[in-house]
Tab-separated table of C-alpha atoms (C1' of nucleotides) in Angstrom:
chain	number	residue	atom	x	y	z
A	17	MET	CA	-34.812	3.260	-22.534
A	18	HIS	CA	-31.195	1.658	-23.646
A	19	LYS	CA	-28.915	3.585	-25.363
A	20	GLY	CA	-27.077	1.113	-27.571
A	21	SER	CA	-23.673	1.489	-26.141
A	22	SER	CA	-21.509	-1.116	-24.774
A	23	LEU	CA	-21.789	0.929	-21.325
A	24	ASN	CA	-24.909	-0.145	-20.771
A	25	LYS	CA	-23.832	-3.686	-20.162
A	26	GLU	CA	-21.714	-2.457	-17.159
A	27	VAL	CA	-24.122	-0.483	-15.900
A	28	ALA	CA	-26.629	-3.122	-15.875
A	29	LEU	CA	-24.108	-5.414	-13.860
A	30	LEU	CA	-23.651	-2.413	-11.357
A	31	LYS	CA	-27.498	-2.103	-11.168
A	32	ASN	CA	-27.915	-5.886	-10.705
A	33	LEU	CA	-25.536	-5.910	-8.087
A	34	LEU	CA	-26.465	-2.735	-6.399
A	35	THR	CA	-30.278	-4.044	-6.324
A	36	GLN	CA	-29.423	-7.391	-4.712
A	37	ASN	CA	-27.671	-5.886	-2.283
A	38	ARG	CA	-30.395	-3.185	-1.239
A	39	LEU	CA	-28.046	-0.580	-2.422
A	40	LYS	CA	-28.984	2.297	-4.954
A	41	LEU	CA	-28.055	3.138	-8.283
A	42	THR	CA	-27.054	7.082	-8.054
A	43	GLN	CA	-25.831	9.435	-10.707
A	44	GLN	CA	-22.762	9.704	-9.035
A	45	ARG	CA	-22.014	6.041	-9.026
A	46	GLU	CA	-23.176	5.701	-12.673
A	47	ALA	CA	-20.651	8.757	-13.561
A	48	ILE	CA	-17.826	7.199	-11.649
A	49	LEU	CA	-18.334	3.929	-13.121
A	50	GLU	CA	-18.634	5.368	-16.679
A	51	ALA	CA	-15.399	7.545	-16.312
A	52	PHE	CA	-13.547	4.475	-14.863
A	53	LEU	CA	-14.520	2.204	-17.630
A	54	LYS	CA	-12.780	4.528	-19.967
A	55	VAL	CA	-9.003	4.140	-18.281
A	56	ASP	CA	-6.682	1.511	-17.692
A	57	HIS	CA	-5.951	2.378	-14.516
A	58	ILE	CA	-6.532	5.305	-12.186
A	59	THR	CA	-6.205	7.140	-8.829
A	60	ALA	CA	-8.880	8.392	-6.577
A	61	GLU	CA	-7.630	11.970	-6.889
A	62	GLU	CA	-7.481	11.622	-10.712
A	63	LEU	CA	-10.747	10.617	-11.430
A	64	TYR	CA	-12.173	13.169	-9.316
A	65	ARG	CA	-10.418	15.570	-11.550
A	66	VAL	CA	-11.974	14.085	-14.752
A	67	ILE	CA	-15.394	13.996	-13.197
A	68	SER	CA	-15.137	17.599	-11.613
A	69	LYS	CA	-14.551	18.904	-15.091
A	70	LYS	CA	-17.416	17.349	-16.554
A	71	LYS	CA	-20.991	18.530	-16.359
A	72	ARG	CA	-21.751	17.223	-13.026
A	73	PRO	CA	-19.404	19.075	-11.081
A	74	GLN	CA	-21.058	18.316	-7.674
A	75	MET	CA	-19.142	15.486	-6.670
A	76	GLY	CA	-17.334	15.091	-3.162
A	77	LEU	CA	-13.919	13.156	-3.170
A	78	ALA	CA	-15.329	11.146	-0.418
A	79	THR	CA	-17.579	9.817	-2.928
A	80	ILE	CA	-15.273	8.758	-5.187
A	81	TYR	CA	-13.439	6.888	-2.797
A	82	ARG	CA	-16.400	4.995	-1.804
A	83	THR	CA	-17.598	4.207	-5.042
A	84	LEU	CA	-14.175	2.863	-6.622
A	85	ASN	CA	-14.037	0.707	-3.410
A	86	LEU	CA	-17.464	-0.519	-4.174
A	87	LEU	CA	-16.107	-1.277	-8.057
A	88	CYS	CA	-13.265	-3.684	-6.144
A	89	LYS	CA	-16.027	-5.362	-4.198
A	90	ILE	CA	-17.849	-6.461	-7.266
A	91	GLY	CA	-14.782	-6.953	-9.258
A	92	ILE	CA	-14.820	-4.505	-11.700
A	93	GLY	CA	-11.870	-2.820	-10.166
A	94	GLN	CA	-8.782	-3.986	-8.089
A	95	GLN	CA	-6.576	-2.007	-6.063
A	96	ARG	CA	-2.714	-1.626	-6.574
A	97	HIS	CA	0.388	0.035	-4.809
A	98	PHE	CA	3.486	0.354	-6.771
A	99	ASP	CA	5.040	3.376	-4.961
A	100	ASP	CA	3.804	3.542	-1.170
A	101	ASN	CA	1.167	6.110	-0.879
A	102	ARG	CA	-1.035	6.403	-3.887
A	103	THR	CA	-3.241	3.681	-4.223
A	104	ILE	CA	-4.041	2.828	-8.018
A	105	TYR	CA	-7.252	1.730	-8.839
A	106	ASP	CA	-7.000	-1.031	-12.068
A	107	ASN	CA	-9.841	-1.214	-14.313
A	108	VAL	CA	-10.169	-5.038	-14.305
A	109	LEU	CA	-12.102	-5.139	-17.735
A	110	HIS	CA	-10.368	-2.858	-19.410
A	111	LYS	CA	-7.779	-4.810	-21.642
A	112	LYS	CA	-6.227	-8.522	-21.448
A	113	HIS	CA	-4.197	-8.933	-18.038
A	114	HIS	CA	-0.866	-8.214	-18.028
A	115	ASP	CA	1.722	-8.502	-15.533
A	116	HIS	CA	4.574	-6.857	-14.452
A	117	LEU	CA	8.552	-6.742	-14.588
A	118	ILE	CA	10.050	-4.400	-12.355
A	119	CYS	CA	13.615	-3.660	-12.292
A	120	ASN	CA	14.537	-2.632	-8.396
A	121	LYS	CA	17.483	-0.753	-9.696
A	122	CYS	CA	16.135	1.773	-12.037
A	123	GLU	CA	12.443	1.112	-11.479
A	124	LYS	CA	11.988	0.101	-14.786
A	125	ILE	CA	8.457	-1.444	-15.623
A	126	ILE	CA	7.751	-3.959	-18.188
A	127	GLU	CA	4.305	-5.495	-18.893
A	128	PHE	CA	4.113	-8.751	-20.135
A	129	GLU	CA	1.606	-11.604	-20.567
A	130	SER	CA	1.753	-15.420	-20.051
A	131	PRO	CA	-0.843	-17.389	-21.014
A	132	ALA	CA	1.088	-20.366	-19.639
A	133	ILE	CA	1.230	-18.838	-16.334
A	134	GLU	CA	-2.325	-18.061	-16.164
A	135	ARG	CA	-3.101	-21.741	-16.983
A	136	LEU	CA	-1.221	-22.669	-14.221
A	137	GLN	CA	-2.827	-20.289	-12.024
A	138	GLU	CA	-6.317	-21.660	-12.827
A	139	GLU	CA	-5.313	-24.996	-12.026
A	140	MET	CA	-3.755	-24.417	-8.721
A	141	ALA	CA	-6.569	-22.401	-7.653
A	142	ALA	CA	-9.225	-25.434	-8.644
A	143	ARG	CA	-6.715	-27.573	-6.547
A	144	HIS	CA	-8.089	-25.307	-3.805
A	145	GLY	CA	-11.546	-25.034	-4.322
A	146	PHE	CA	-11.271	-21.553	-5.874
A	147	THR	CA	-13.009	-19.770	-8.784
A	148	LEU	CA	-10.243	-17.042	-9.734
A	149	SER	CA	-11.842	-13.782	-10.812
A	150	ASN	CA	-8.176	-11.949	-11.392
A	151	HIS	CA	-4.625	-11.849	-9.975
A	152	ARG	CA	-1.490	-9.848	-9.359
A	153	LEU	CA	1.982	-10.913	-10.363
A	154	GLU	CA	4.744	-8.836	-10.124
A	155	LEU	CA	8.222	-10.247	-10.611
A	156	PHE	CA	11.187	-8.142	-9.068
A	157	GLY	CA	14.594	-8.516	-10.092
A	158	HIS	CA	17.062	-6.265	-12.402
A	159	CYS	CA	18.070	-5.535	-16.092
A	160	ILE	CA	20.731	-7.298	-17.338
A	161	ASP	CA	22.662	-4.343	-17.970
A	162	TRP	CA	21.841	-2.654	-14.596
A	163	LYS	CA	24.800	-0.659	-14.704
A	164	ASN	CA	23.261	1.403	-16.991
A	165	CYS	CA	20.257	1.886	-14.729
A	166	ARG	CA	19.804	4.829	-12.955
A	167	ASP	CA	22.874	4.864	-10.023
A	168	TRP	CA	21.645	2.306	-7.227
A	169	GLN	CA	23.844	3.453	-4.817
A	170	LYS	CA	22.435	7.138	-5.151
A	171	ASP	CA	18.891	5.125	-4.998
A	172	ILE	CA	19.572	3.616	-1.514
A	173	LYS	CA	20.907	6.823	-0.228
A	174	ARG	CA	17.685	8.587	-1.326
A	175	LYS	CA	16.126	6.407	1.251
B	24	MET	CA	22.749	-14.617	20.837
B	25	HIS	CA	25.789	-16.248	20.306
B	26	LYS	CA	28.255	-15.870	17.695
B	27	GLY	CA	28.497	-18.355	14.847
B	28	SER	CA	24.816	-18.465	14.163
B	29	SER	CA	23.453	-17.980	10.575
B	30	LEU	CA	22.763	-14.297	11.556
B	31	ASN	CA	26.447	-13.558	10.910
B	32	LYS	CA	26.069	-14.255	7.165
B	33	GLU	CA	23.251	-11.631	7.230
B	34	VAL	CA	24.917	-9.089	9.141
B	35	ALA	CA	27.983	-9.396	6.740
B	36	LEU	CA	25.712	-9.293	3.664
B	37	LEU	CA	24.543	-6.044	5.164
B	38	LYS	CA	27.755	-4.645	6.330
B	39	ASN	CA	28.925	-5.314	2.654
B	40	LEU	CA	26.167	-3.345	0.995
B	41	LEU	CA	26.255	-0.643	3.567
B	42	THR	CA	29.953	-0.471	3.319
B	43	GLN	CA	29.827	-0.104	-0.474
B	44	ASN	CA	27.444	2.692	0.004
B	45	ARG	CA	29.135	4.685	2.490
B	46	LEU	CA	26.448	3.739	4.769
B	47	LYS	CA	27.136	2.994	8.299
B	48	LEU	CA	26.398	-0.120	10.426
B	49	THR	CA	24.722	1.079	13.449
B	50	GLN	CA	23.636	-0.687	16.489
B	51	GLN	CA	19.806	0.205	15.574
B	52	ARG	CA	20.434	-1.513	12.076
B	53	GLU	CA	21.709	-4.294	13.393
B	54	ALA	CA	19.155	-5.043	16.197
B	55	ILE	CA	16.327	-4.414	13.530
B	56	LEU	CA	17.988	-6.744	10.951
B	57	GLU	CA	18.303	-9.490	13.836
B	58	ALA	CA	14.809	-9.198	15.009
B	59	PHE	CA	13.301	-9.043	11.583
B	60	LEU	CA	15.377	-11.878	10.413
B	61	LYS	CA	13.594	-14.027	13.167
B	62	VAL	CA	10.015	-13.350	11.408
B	63	ASP	CA	8.313	-14.202	8.493
B	64	HIS	CA	6.623	-10.979	8.110
B	65	ILE	CA	5.759	-8.053	9.935
B	66	THR	CA	4.698	-4.369	10.357
B	67	ALA	CA	6.795	-1.442	11.388
B	68	GLU	CA	4.908	-0.821	14.262
B	69	GLU	CA	5.000	-4.568	15.319
B	70	LEU	CA	8.752	-4.458	14.854
B	71	TYR	CA	8.993	-1.241	16.951
B	72	ARG	CA	7.033	-2.994	19.604
B	73	VAL	CA	9.138	-6.117	19.692
B	74	ILE	CA	12.406	-4.142	19.839
B	75	SER	CA	11.225	-1.988	22.345
B	76	LYS	CA	10.801	-4.576	24.717
B	77	LYS	CA	14.156	-5.707	24.422
B	78	LYS	CA	17.374	-4.190	26.207
B	79	ARG	CA	17.804	-1.563	23.970
B	80	PRO	CA	14.953	0.514	24.437
B	81	GLN	CA	15.946	3.662	22.822
B	82	MET	CA	14.626	2.965	19.455
B	83	GLY	CA	12.693	5.674	17.423
B	84	LEU	CA	9.997	4.563	15.233
B	85	ALA	CA	11.552	6.515	12.435
B	86	THR	CA	14.209	4.716	12.799
B	87	ILE	CA	12.275	1.183	12.021
B	88	TYR	CA	10.706	2.594	8.896
B	89	ARG	CA	14.108	4.080	7.431
B	90	THR	CA	15.786	0.657	7.866
B	91	LEU	CA	13.134	-1.516	6.918
B	92	ASN	CA	13.015	0.341	3.716
B	93	LEU	CA	16.828	0.161	3.389
B	94	LEU	CA	16.297	-3.624	3.903
B	95	CYS	CA	13.888	-3.629	1.045
B	96	LYS	CA	16.406	-1.798	-1.077
B	97	ILE	CA	19.046	-4.465	-0.635
B	98	GLY	CA	16.643	-6.873	-1.140
B	99	ILE	CA	16.216	-9.048	2.363
B	100	GLY	CA	12.757	-7.251	2.546
B	101	GLN	CA	9.546	-6.622	0.594
B	102	GLN	CA	6.828	-4.581	1.095
B	103	ARG	CA	3.328	-5.703	0.633
B	104	HIS	CA	-0.108	-4.212	1.053
B	105	PHE	CA	-2.946	-6.654	1.470
B	106	ASP	CA	-5.399	-4.561	3.406
B	107	ASP	CA	-5.216	-0.892	2.946
B	108	ASN	CA	-3.863	0.998	5.124
B	109	ARG	CA	-0.625	-1.386	6.705
B	110	THR	CA	2.312	-2.064	5.462
B	111	ILE	CA	4.010	-5.600	5.652
B	112	TYR	CA	7.398	-6.327	5.217
B	113	ASP	CA	7.917	-9.863	4.251
B	114	ASN	CA	11.386	-11.080	5.196
B	115	VAL	CA	12.494	-12.558	1.817
B	116	LEU	CA	15.061	-14.816	3.387
B	117	HIS	CA	12.730	-16.505	5.922
B	118	LYS	CA	11.437	-19.925	3.895
B	119	LYS	CA	10.753	-20.786	0.530
B	120	HIS	CA	8.518	-18.399	-1.259
B	121	HIS	CA	4.810	-19.115	-1.147
B	122	ASP	CA	2.115	-17.213	-2.948
B	123	HIS	CA	-1.422	-16.560	-2.178
B	124	LEU	CA	-4.927	-17.370	-2.901
B	125	ILE	CA	-6.981	-14.673	-1.306
B	126	CYS	CA	-11.045	-14.921	-1.259
B	127	ASN	CA	-12.747	-11.705	-2.165
B	128	LYS	CA	-15.627	-12.825	-0.127
B	129	CYS	CA	-14.588	-13.823	2.952
B	130	GLU	CA	-11.027	-12.779	2.840
B	131	LYS	CA	-9.539	-16.211	3.706
B	132	ILE	CA	-5.925	-16.478	2.498
B	133	ILE	CA	-4.523	-19.636	1.521
B	134	GLU	CA	-0.585	-19.913	0.889
B	135	PHE	CA	0.482	-22.429	-1.932
B	136	GLU	CA	3.799	-22.845	-4.023
B	137	SER	CA	4.167	-23.610	-7.702
B	138	PRO	CA	7.643	-24.601	-8.886
B	139	ALA	CA	6.007	-24.649	-12.341
B	140	ILE	CA	5.118	-21.280	-12.087
B	141	GLU	CA	8.078	-20.162	-10.874
B	142	ARG	CA	10.062	-21.772	-13.667
B	143	LEU	CA	7.824	-20.146	-15.734
B	144	GLN	CA	8.464	-16.555	-14.326
B	145	GLU	CA	12.313	-17.117	-14.525
B	146	GLU	CA	11.691	-17.907	-18.377
B	147	MET	CA	9.781	-14.852	-19.014
B	148	ALA	CA	12.123	-12.735	-16.997
B	149	ALA	CA	15.072	-14.198	-18.910
B	150	ARG	CA	13.063	-13.422	-22.260
B	151	HIS	CA	13.201	-9.690	-21.141
B	152	GLY	CA	16.809	-9.786	-19.947
B	153	PHE	CA	15.793	-9.493	-16.379
B	154	THR	CA	17.405	-11.617	-13.461
B	155	LEU	CA	14.735	-12.279	-10.932
B	156	SER	CA	15.475	-11.757	-7.205
B	157	ASN	CA	11.731	-12.319	-6.235
B	158	HIS	CA	8.266	-12.147	-7.022
B	159	ARG	CA	4.924	-11.452	-5.575
B	160	LEU	CA	2.052	-13.913	-6.699
B	161	GLU	CA	-1.685	-12.975	-5.266
B	162	LEU	CA	-4.979	-14.901	-6.728
B	163	PHE	CA	-8.156	-13.330	-6.133
B	164	GLY	CA	-11.259	-15.224	-6.491
B	165	HIS	CA	-13.964	-16.699	-3.975
B	166	CYS	CA	-14.559	-20.164	-2.483
B	167	ILE	CA	-15.972	-22.754	-4.156
B	168	ASP	CA	-18.644	-22.457	-1.227
B	169	TRP	CA	-18.531	-19.045	-0.847
B	170	LYS	CA	-22.257	-18.963	0.216
B	171	ASN	CA	-20.647	-20.373	3.906
B	172	CYS	CA	-18.273	-17.339	3.350
B	173	ARG	CA	-18.727	-14.660	5.803
B	174	ASP	CA	-21.859	-13.048	4.273
B	175	TRP	CA	-20.866	-10.918	1.474
B	176	GLN	CA	-23.754	-8.537	1.212
B	177	LYS	CA	-22.854	-7.258	4.621
B	178	ASP	CA	-19.382	-7.303	3.241
B	179	ILE	CA	-20.473	-4.742	0.619
B	180	LYS	CA	-22.359	-3.032	2.657
B	181	ARG	CA	-19.743	-2.646	5.594
B	182	LYS	CA	-18.016	-0.124	2.843
C	4	DG	C1'	43.495	5.390	20.423
C	5	DT	C1'	42.130	10.597	19.001
C	6	DT	C1'	40.090	13.264	15.386
C	7	DG	C1'	36.929	15.448	12.505
C	8	DA	C1'	33.958	14.531	8.237
C	9	DT	C1'	29.934	12.460	7.663
C	10	DA	C1'	26.007	9.584	8.847
C	11	DT	C1'	22.363	8.356	11.924
C	12	DT	C1'	19.458	8.625	15.498
C	13	DG	C1'	14.981	10.052	18.351
C	14	DA	C1'	11.850	13.323	19.365
C	15	DT	C1'	8.655	15.660	17.369
C	16	DT	C1'	6.052	17.747	13.522
C	17	DC	C1'	4.023	17.517	9.344
C	18	DT	C1'	1.934	15.576	5.476
C	19	DG	C1'	-1.367	13.641	2.609
C	20	DA	C1'	-4.231	9.933	1.369
C	21	DT	C1'	-8.278	7.936	3.013
C	22	DT	C1'	-12.077	7.596	6.141
C	23	DC	C1'	-15.546	9.105	9.151
C	24	DT	C1'	-19.913	12.307	10.319
C	25	DC	C1'	-23.752	14.206	9.894
C	26	DA	C1'	-27.588	16.868	7.582
C	27	DA	C1'	-29.368	17.246	3.667
C	28	DA	C1'	-30.853	15.652	-0.678
C	29	DA	C1'	-32.001	11.339	-3.506
C	30	DT	C1'	-33.491	7.029	-4.392
C	31	DA	C1'	-36.427	2.943	-4.440
C	32	DC	C1'	-40.396	0.655	-3.136
C	33	DA	C1'	-45.067	0.650	-1.688
D	20	DT	C1'	-46.670	10.326	-4.672
D	21	DG	C1'	-45.296	9.405	0.160
D	22	DT	C1'	-41.950	7.658	2.980
D	23	DA	C1'	-38.185	4.519	4.966
D	24	DT	C1'	-33.852	4.076	3.729
D	25	DT	C1'	-29.957	4.821	1.501
D	26	DT	C1'	-26.380	8.098	-0.490
D	27	DT	C1'	-24.114	12.286	-0.692
D	28	DG	C1'	-20.863	16.783	-0.136
D	29	DA	C1'	-17.968	19.164	2.981
D	30	DG	C1'	-15.217	19.316	6.376
D	31	DA	C1'	-13.007	17.284	10.141
D	32	DA	C1'	-10.843	13.179	11.997
D	33	DT	C1'	-7.143	10.023	11.377
D	34	DC	C1'	-3.226	7.440	10.922
D	35	DA	C1'	0.931	5.415	8.567
D	36	DG	C1'	4.929	7.078	6.973
D	37	DA	C1'	8.049	10.812	5.620
D	38	DA	C1'	10.759	15.084	6.900
D	39	DT	C1'	13.378	18.075	10.224
D	40	DC	C1'	16.801	18.857	12.853
D	41	DA	C1'	19.700	19.356	16.869
D	42	DA	C1'	22.695	15.765	19.165
D	43	DT	C1'	25.168	11.504	18.888
D	44	DA	C1'	27.609	7.609	17.003
D	45	DT	C1'	30.171	5.831	13.185
D	46	DC	C1'	34.668	5.500	10.653
D	47	DA	C1'	38.466	5.941	8.179
D	48	DA	C1'	42.663	8.383	8.678
D	49	DC	C1'	45.935	9.771	11.070
DNA sequence: GTTGATATTGATTCTGATTCTCAAAATACA
DNA sequence: TGTATTTTGAGAATCAGAATCAATATCAAC
């Protein structure tokens, strides 16, 4: 019954959590989990397109949304809103957590990681009686040479 | 209200930034700025209601959105999305910056501040040639006694 | 101040992401 | 296997926020 890939661990986790809550492990949920675990982050629409192309064509967009939200509830996914409208679902398990430096002028985004900051976060959480599962850290500012960024007057004006 | 309040400083800042970009200081923009500076954070709808009740009843919701986004561009405001749909506009100037600890189970939110973390953030930004204007830090996890939180089985099930 | 070019506004409509609805299908437990 | 329950897909509904546009306000030059 076990096929030996690392996927099984996550399916087992999912199944476990579902069972605990009288929820059912469906083919759709498994397919979505499988696809989701392969990416770093994805939108519901994108995931919909990815899965629709595969052998299981019968998949409603609503199911994608429902299941992605479910994955967020159990801690495998995390929503993010960089620009306004689209919701990006981060795969929390995919790679080492990274944070973001975002230039307000040219909207450049740099990924970084800081074990020192993470350590302090843990400390702060513990002080408030929290156990952390993940976090989101975004630093906003501007590049040192922001005159070379995309013209920020234009940027203001384009509303 | 009366002249000489600290508000004038912000109006001057706004006017300055607008002028620099060939934008105009309108009564609406001033009213929105004035109301915005009084709060810690607010949604566009709420701000609309606040302003509509005042002496200047003629104010379109679209203008609120446009102006709040403008305030974000010039660094006075910052968008945030805690729950999915509503966008909360933070008043960056209002009080000392604080970060958030968020319980995934009961959705309790605790504010905290950590100068140590902020210092490391500055350091990290400098290393990448960034000057910081603000940041957003959200730590997710669960309370130490999360069995006492709102039943999280229900929470999962309510989708 | 008046003028005129330009930016902004309010009312409205539009958009598009996400959620809701509900009958039909799938799942899990006995 | 039967059956209670959950989940699904398709489409409709929702709702925040953006776009439209004619009317209005602003501002810099006179």
